[in-house]
Tab-separated table of N, CA and C in Angstrom:
chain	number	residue	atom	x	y	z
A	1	UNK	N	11.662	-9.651	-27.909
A	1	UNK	CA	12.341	-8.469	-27.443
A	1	UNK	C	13.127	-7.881	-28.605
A	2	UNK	N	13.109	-6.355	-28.612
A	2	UNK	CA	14.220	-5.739	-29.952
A	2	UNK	C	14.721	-4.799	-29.157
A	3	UNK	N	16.067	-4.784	-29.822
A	3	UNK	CA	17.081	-3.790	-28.872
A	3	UNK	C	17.311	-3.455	-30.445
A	4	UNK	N	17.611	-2.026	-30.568
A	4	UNK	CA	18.008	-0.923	-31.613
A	4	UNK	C	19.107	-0.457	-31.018
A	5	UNK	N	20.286	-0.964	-31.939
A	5	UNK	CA	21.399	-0.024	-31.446
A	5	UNK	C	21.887	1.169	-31.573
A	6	UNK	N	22.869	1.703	-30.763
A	6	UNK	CA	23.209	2.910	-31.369
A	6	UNK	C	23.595	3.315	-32.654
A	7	UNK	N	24.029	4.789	-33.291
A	7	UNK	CA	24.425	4.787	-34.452
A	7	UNK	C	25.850	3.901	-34.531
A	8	UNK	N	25.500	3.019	-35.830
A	8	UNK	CA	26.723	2.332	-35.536
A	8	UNK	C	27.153	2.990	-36.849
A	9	UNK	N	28.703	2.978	-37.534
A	9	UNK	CA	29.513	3.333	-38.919
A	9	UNK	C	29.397	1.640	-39.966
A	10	UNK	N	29.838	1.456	-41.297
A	10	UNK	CA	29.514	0.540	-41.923
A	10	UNK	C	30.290	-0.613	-41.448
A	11	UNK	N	31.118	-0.616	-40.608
A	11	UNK	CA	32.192	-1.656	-40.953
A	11	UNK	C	32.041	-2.237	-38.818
A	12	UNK	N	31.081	-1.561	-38.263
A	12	UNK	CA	30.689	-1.960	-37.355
A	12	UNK	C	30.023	-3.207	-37.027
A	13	UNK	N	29.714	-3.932	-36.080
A	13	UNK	CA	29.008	-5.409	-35.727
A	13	UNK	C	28.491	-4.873	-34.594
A	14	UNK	N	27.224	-5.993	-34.568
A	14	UNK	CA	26.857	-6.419	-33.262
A	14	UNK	C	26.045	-7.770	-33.604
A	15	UNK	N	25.881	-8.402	-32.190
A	15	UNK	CA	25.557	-9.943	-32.090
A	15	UNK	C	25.335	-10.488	-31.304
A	16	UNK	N	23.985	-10.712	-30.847
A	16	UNK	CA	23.807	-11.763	-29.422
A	16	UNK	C	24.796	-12.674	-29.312
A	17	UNK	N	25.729	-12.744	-28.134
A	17	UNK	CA	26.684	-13.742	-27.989
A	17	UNK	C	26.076	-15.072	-26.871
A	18	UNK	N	24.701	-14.406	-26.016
A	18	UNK	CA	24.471	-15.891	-25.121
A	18	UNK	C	22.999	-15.085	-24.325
A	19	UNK	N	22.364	-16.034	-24.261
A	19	UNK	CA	21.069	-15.635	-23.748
A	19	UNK	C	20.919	-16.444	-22.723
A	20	UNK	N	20.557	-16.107	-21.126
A	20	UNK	CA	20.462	-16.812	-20.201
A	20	UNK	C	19.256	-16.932	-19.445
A	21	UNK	N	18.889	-18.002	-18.683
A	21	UNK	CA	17.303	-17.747	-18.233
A	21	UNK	C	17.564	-18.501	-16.821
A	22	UNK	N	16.843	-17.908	-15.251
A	22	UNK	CA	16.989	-18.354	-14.169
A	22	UNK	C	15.211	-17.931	-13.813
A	23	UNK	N	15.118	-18.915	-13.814
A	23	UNK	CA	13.660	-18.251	-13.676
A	23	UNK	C	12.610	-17.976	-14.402
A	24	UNK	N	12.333	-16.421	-13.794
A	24	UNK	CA	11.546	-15.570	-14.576
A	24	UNK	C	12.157	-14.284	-15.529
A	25	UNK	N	13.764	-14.882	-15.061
A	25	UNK	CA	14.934	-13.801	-14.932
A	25	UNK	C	15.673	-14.250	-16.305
A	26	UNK	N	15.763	-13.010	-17.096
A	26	UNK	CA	16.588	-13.774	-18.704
A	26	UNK	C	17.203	-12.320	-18.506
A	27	UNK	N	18.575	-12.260	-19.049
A	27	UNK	CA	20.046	-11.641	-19.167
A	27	UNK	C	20.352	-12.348	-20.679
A	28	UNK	N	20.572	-11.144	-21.521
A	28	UNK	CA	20.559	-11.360	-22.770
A	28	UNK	C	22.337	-10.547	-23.287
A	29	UNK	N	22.996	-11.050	-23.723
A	29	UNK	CA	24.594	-10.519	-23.638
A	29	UNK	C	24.846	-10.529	-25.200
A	30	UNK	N	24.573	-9.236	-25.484
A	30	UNK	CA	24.724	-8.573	-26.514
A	30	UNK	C	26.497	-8.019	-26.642
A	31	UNK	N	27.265	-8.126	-27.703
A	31	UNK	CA	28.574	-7.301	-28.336
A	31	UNK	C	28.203	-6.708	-29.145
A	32	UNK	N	29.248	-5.434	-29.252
A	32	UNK	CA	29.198	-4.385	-29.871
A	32	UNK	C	30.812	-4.197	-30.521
A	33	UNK	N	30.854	-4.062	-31.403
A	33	UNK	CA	32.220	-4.615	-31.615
A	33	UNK	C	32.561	-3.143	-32.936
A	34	UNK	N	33.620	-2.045	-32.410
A	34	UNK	CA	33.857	-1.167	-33.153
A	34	UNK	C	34.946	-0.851	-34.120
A	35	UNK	N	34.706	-0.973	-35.493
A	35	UNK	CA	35.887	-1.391	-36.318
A	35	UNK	C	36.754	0.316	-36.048
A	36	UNK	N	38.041	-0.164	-35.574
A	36	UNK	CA	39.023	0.589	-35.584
A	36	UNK	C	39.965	0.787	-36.495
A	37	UNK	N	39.604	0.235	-37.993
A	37	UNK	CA	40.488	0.543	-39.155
A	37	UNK	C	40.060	1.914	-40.056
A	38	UNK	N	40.546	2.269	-41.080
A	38	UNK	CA	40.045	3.180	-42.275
A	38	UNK	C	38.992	2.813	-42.846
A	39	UNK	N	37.873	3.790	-42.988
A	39	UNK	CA	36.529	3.156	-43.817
A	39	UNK	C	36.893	3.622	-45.337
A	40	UNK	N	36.142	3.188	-46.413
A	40	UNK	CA	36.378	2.970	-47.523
A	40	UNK	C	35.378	3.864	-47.712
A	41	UNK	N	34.330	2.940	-47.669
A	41	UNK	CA	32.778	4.639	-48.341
A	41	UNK	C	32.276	4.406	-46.398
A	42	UNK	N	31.898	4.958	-46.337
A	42	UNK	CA	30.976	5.263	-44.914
A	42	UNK	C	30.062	5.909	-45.035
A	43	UNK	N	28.884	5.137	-44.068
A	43	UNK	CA	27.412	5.501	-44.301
A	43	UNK	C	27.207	5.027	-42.743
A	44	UNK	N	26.279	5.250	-42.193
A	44	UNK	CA	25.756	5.063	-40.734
A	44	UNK	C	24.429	4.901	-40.866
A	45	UNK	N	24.373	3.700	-39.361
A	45	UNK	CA	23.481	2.989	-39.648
A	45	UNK	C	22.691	2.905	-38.240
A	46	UNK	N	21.085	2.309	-37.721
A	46	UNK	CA	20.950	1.819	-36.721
A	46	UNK	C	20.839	0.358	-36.815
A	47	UNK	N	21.683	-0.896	-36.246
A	47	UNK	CA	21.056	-2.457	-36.122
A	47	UNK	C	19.895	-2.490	-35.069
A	48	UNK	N	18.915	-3.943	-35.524
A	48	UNK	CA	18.622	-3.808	-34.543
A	48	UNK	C	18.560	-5.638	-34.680
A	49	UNK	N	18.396	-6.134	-33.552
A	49	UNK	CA	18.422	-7.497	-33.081
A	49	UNK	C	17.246	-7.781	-32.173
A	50	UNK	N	16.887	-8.912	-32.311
A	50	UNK	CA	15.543	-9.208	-32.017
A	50	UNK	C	15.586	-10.673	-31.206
A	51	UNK	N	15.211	-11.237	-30.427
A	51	UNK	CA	15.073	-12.040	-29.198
A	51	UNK	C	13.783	-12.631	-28.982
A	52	UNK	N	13.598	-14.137	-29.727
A	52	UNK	CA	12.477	-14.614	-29.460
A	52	UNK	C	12.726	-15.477	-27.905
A	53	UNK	N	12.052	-15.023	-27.276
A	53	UNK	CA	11.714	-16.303	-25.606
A	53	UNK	C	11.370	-17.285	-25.586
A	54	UNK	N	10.429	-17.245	-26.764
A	54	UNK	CA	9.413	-18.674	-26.942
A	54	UNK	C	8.538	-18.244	-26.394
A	55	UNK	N	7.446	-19.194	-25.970
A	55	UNK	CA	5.983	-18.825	-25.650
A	55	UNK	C	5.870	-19.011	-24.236
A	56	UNK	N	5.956	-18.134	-23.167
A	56	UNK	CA	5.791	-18.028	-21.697
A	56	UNK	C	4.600	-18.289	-21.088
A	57	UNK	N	4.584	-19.143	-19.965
A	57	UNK	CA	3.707	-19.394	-19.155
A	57	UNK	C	3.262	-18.260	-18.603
A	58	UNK	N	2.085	-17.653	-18.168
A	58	UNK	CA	1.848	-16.569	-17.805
A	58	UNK	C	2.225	-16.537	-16.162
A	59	UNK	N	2.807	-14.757	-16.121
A	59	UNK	CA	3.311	-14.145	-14.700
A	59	UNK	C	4.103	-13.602	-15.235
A	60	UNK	N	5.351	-12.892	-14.534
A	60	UNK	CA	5.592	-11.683	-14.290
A	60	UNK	C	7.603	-11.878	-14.584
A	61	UNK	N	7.872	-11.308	-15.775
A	61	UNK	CA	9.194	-11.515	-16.424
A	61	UNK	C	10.237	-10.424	-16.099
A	62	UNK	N	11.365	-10.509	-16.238
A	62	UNK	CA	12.334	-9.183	-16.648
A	62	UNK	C	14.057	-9.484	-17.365
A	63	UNK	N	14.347	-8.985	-18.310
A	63	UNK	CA	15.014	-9.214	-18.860
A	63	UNK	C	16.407	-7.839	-18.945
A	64	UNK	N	17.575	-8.657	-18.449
A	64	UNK	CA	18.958	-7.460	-18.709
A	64	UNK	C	19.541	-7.639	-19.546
A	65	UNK	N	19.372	-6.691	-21.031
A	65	UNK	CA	20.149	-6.874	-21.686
A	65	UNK	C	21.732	-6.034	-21.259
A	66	UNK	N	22.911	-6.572	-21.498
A	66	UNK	CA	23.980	-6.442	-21.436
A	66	UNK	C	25.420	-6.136	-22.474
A	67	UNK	N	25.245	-5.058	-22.775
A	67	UNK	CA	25.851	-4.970	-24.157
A	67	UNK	C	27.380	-4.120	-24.075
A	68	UNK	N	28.157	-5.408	-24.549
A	68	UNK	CA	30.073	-5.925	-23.911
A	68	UNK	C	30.213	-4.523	-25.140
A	69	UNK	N	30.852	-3.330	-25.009
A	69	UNK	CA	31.680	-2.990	-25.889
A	69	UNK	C	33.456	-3.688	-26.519
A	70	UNK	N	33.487	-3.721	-27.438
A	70	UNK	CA	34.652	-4.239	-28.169
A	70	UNK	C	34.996	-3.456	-29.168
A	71	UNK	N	35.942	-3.797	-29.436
A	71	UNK	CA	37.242	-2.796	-30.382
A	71	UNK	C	37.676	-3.527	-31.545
A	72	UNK	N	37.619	-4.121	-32.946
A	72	UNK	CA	38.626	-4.654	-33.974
A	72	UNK	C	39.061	-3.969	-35.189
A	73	UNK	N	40.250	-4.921	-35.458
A	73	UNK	CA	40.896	-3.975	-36.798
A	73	UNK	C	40.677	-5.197	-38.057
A	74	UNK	N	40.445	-6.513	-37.324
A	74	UNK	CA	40.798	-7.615	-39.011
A	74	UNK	C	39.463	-7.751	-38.922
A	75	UNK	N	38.815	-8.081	-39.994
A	75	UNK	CA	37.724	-9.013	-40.443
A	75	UNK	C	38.259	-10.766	-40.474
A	76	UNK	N	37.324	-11.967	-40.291
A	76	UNK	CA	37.707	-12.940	-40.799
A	76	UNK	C	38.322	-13.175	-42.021
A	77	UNK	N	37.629	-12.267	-43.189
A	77	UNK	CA	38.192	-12.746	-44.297
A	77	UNK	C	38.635	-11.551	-44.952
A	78	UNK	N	40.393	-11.072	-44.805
A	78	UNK	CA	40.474	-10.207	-45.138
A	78	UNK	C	40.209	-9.606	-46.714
A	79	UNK	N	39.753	-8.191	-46.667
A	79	UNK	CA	39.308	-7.143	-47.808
A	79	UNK	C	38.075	-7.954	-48.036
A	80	UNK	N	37.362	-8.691	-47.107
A	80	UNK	CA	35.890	-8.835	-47.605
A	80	UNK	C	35.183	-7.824	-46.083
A	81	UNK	N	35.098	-6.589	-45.872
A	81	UNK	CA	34.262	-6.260	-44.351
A	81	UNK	C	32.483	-6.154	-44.798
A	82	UNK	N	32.184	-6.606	-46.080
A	82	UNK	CA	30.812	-6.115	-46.285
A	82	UNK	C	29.970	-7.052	-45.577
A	83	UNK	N	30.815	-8.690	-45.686
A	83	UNK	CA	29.931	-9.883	-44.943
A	83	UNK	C	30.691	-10.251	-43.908
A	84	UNK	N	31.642	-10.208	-43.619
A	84	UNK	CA	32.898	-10.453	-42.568
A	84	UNK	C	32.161	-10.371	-41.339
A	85	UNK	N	33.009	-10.976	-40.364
A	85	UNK	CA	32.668	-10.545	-39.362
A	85	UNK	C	34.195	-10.191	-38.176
A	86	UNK	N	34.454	-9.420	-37.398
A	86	UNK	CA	35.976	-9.488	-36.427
A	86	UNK	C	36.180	-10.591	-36.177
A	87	UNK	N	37.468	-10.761	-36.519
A	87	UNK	CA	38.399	-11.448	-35.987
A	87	UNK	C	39.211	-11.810	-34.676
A	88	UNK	N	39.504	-10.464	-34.784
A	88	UNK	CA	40.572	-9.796	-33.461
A	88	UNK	C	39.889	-8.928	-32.078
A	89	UNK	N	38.349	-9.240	-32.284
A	89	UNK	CA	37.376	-8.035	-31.620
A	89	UNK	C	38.528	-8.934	-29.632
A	90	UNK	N	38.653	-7.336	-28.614
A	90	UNK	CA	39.459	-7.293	-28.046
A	90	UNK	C	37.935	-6.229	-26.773
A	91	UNK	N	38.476	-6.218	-25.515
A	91	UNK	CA	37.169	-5.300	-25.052
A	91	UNK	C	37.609	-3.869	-25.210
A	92	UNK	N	36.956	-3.083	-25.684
A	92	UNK	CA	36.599	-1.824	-25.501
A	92	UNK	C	37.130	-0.724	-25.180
A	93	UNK	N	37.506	0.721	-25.119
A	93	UNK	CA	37.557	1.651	-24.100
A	93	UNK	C	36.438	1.769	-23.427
A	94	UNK	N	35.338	1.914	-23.792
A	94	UNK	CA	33.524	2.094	-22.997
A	94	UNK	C	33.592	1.252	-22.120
A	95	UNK	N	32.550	1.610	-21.209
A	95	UNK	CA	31.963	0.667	-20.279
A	95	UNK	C	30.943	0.081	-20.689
A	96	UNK	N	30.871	-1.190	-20.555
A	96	UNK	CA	29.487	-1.659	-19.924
A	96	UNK	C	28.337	-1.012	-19.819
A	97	UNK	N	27.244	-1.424	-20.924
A	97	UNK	CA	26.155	-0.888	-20.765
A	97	UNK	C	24.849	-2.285	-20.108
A	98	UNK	N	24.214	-1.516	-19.492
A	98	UNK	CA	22.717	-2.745	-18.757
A	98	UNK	C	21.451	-1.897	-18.991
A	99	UNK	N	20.667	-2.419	-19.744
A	99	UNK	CA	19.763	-2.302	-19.294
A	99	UNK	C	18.842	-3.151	-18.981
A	100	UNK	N	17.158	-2.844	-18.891
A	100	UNK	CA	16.735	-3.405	-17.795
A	100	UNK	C	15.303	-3.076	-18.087
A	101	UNK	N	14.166	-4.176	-18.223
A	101	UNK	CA	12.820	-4.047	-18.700
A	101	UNK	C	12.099	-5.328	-18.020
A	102	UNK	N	11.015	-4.795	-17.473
A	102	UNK	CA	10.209	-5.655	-16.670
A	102	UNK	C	8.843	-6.115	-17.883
A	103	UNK	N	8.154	-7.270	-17.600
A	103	UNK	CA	6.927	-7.240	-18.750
A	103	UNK	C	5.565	-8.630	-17.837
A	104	UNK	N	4.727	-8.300	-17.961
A	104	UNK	CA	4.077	-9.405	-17.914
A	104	UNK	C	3.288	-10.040	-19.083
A	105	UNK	N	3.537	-11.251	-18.823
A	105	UNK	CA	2.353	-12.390	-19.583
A	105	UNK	C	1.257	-12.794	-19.032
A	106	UNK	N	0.281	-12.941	-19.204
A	106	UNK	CA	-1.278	-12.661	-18.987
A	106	UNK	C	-1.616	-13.890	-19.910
């Protein structure tokens, strides 16, 4: 599975935080985590993240991805944000985004 995110700015994240499976039923819980400090150079970008299942028995799947908006100002290691990742990430003003894709294996 690949989820392409929105335009994100440079100092932005995102990151599968937990992938769940009941079934035939997988819920995939994606963060989005929006740096709320001063950018230095800024350039914009799309991520995209990718979701191996492993190899499925054949029948009939569907998967919600779930993607938490969040808000930070520190990096782990401060004045490094090029490899960093938040520190302080906190939830969001946004809501909650779901979506939602059905697939079969054959």
């Amino acid at each position: 599975l690949i989820f392409r995110s929105r335009q994100l700015d440079d100092n932005d994240r995102i990151w599968v935080e937990k992938i769940e499976r009941r079934g035939n039923e997988f819920t995939v819980i994606l963060n989005e985590a929006i740096w709320q400090g001063t950018y230095r150079k800024t350039f914009t970008y799309y991520e995209v993240a990718a979701v191996n299942l492993g190899k499925l028995p054949a029948g009939k799947y569907s998967v919600k991805w779930l993607v938490n908006p969040l808000k930070f100002t520190r990096f782990e290691e401060p004045g490094v944000p090029k490899d960093g990742w938040p520190k302080d990430e906190q939830p969001g003003d946004a809501k909650s985004l779901a979506l939602s894709i059905a697939f079969t294996v054959e």
